Amino acid sequence: ILVRLQRPGGEEQRDIVRGTKAAEFHNHIFEKVSPEMEKLGYECKCLGGGKIDHNSKDKKIRVFGLSTGYGKADHSVTVEILKKVYTDYEFTWSDDKK
């Protein structure tokens, strides 16, 4: 999921990407992330979801799909965030559902 963080009453925003194979649905991820971020003083808003196919062997990441509950995240934003961590990976993204 793509989550927007903001301090209450503040104007500065930061987007983060969170996901895990352990969560069956996107809301399970948000229900874990939101309280953790609120403890740090942030308000959270889920901007949408999708799927991430992470191939560590070939160093490739594909972002696609959408969340039934939250809608489609802006995958171009998700990819830009992931590129900061996975600097030597090849990325692709699409609006394809599979």
Coordinates of C-alpha atoms in Angstrom, one line a residue, residues 38-90:
E38 CA 0.3 7.5 15.0
K39 CA 2.6 6.7 18.0
L40 CA 5.3 8.7 16.1
G41 CA 2.9 11.7 15.8
Y42 CA 1.7 11.2 12.2
E43 CA -1.8 11.0 10.7
C44 CA -2.1 8.3 8.1
K45 CA -4.1 8.0 4.9
C46 CA -4.0 5.1 2.6
L47 CA -3.6 6.3 -1.0
G48 CA -4.2 2.9 -2.6
G49 CA -2.7 -0.5 -3.1
G50 CA -1.4 -2.9 -5.6
K51 CA 1.0 -5.8 -5.8
I52 CA 4.8 -6.0 -5.8
D53 CA 6.6 -8.9 -7.5
H54 CA 10.1 -8.9 -6.0
N55 CA 12.6 -11.1 -7.8
S56 CA 15.8 -10.8 -5.7
K57 CA 17.7 -13.3 -7.8
D58 CA 17.3 -11.2 -11.0
K59 CA 17.1 -7.9 -9.1
K60 CA 13.8 -7.0 -10.7
I61 CA 10.7 -5.5 -9.1
R62 CA 7.3 -5.2 -10.8
V63 CA 4.5 -3.1 -9.4
F64 CA 1.0 -3.7 -10.7
G65 CA -2.6 -4.2 -9.7
L66 CA -4.9 -2.5 -7.2
S67 CA -6.6 -2.9 -3.9
T68 CA -10.2 -3.9 -3.7
G69 CA -10.7 -1.8 -0.6
Y70 CA -8.4 1.2 -1.3
G71 CA -8.3 1.4 -5.0
K72 CA -5.1 1.7 -7.2
A73 CA -2.1 3.4 -5.8
D74 CA 0.0 5.7 -8.1
H75 CA 2.5 3.0 -9.1
S76 CA 4.9 5.6 -10.5
V77 CA 5.2 7.1 -6.9
T78 CA 5.6 3.6 -5.4
V79 CA 8.5 2.8 -7.8
E80 CA 10.3 6.1 -7.1
I81 CA 10.2 5.3 -3.4
L82 CA 11.4 1.7 -3.9
K83 CA 14.3 2.9 -6.1
K84 CA 15.8 4.7 -3.1
V85 CA 16.2 1.4 -1.3
Y86 CA 16.7 -1.0 -4.2
T87 CA 19.3 1.1 -6.1
D88 CA 20.6 -1.7 -8.3
Y89 CA 17.3 -3.1 -9.4
E90 CA 15.3 -2.9 -12.6

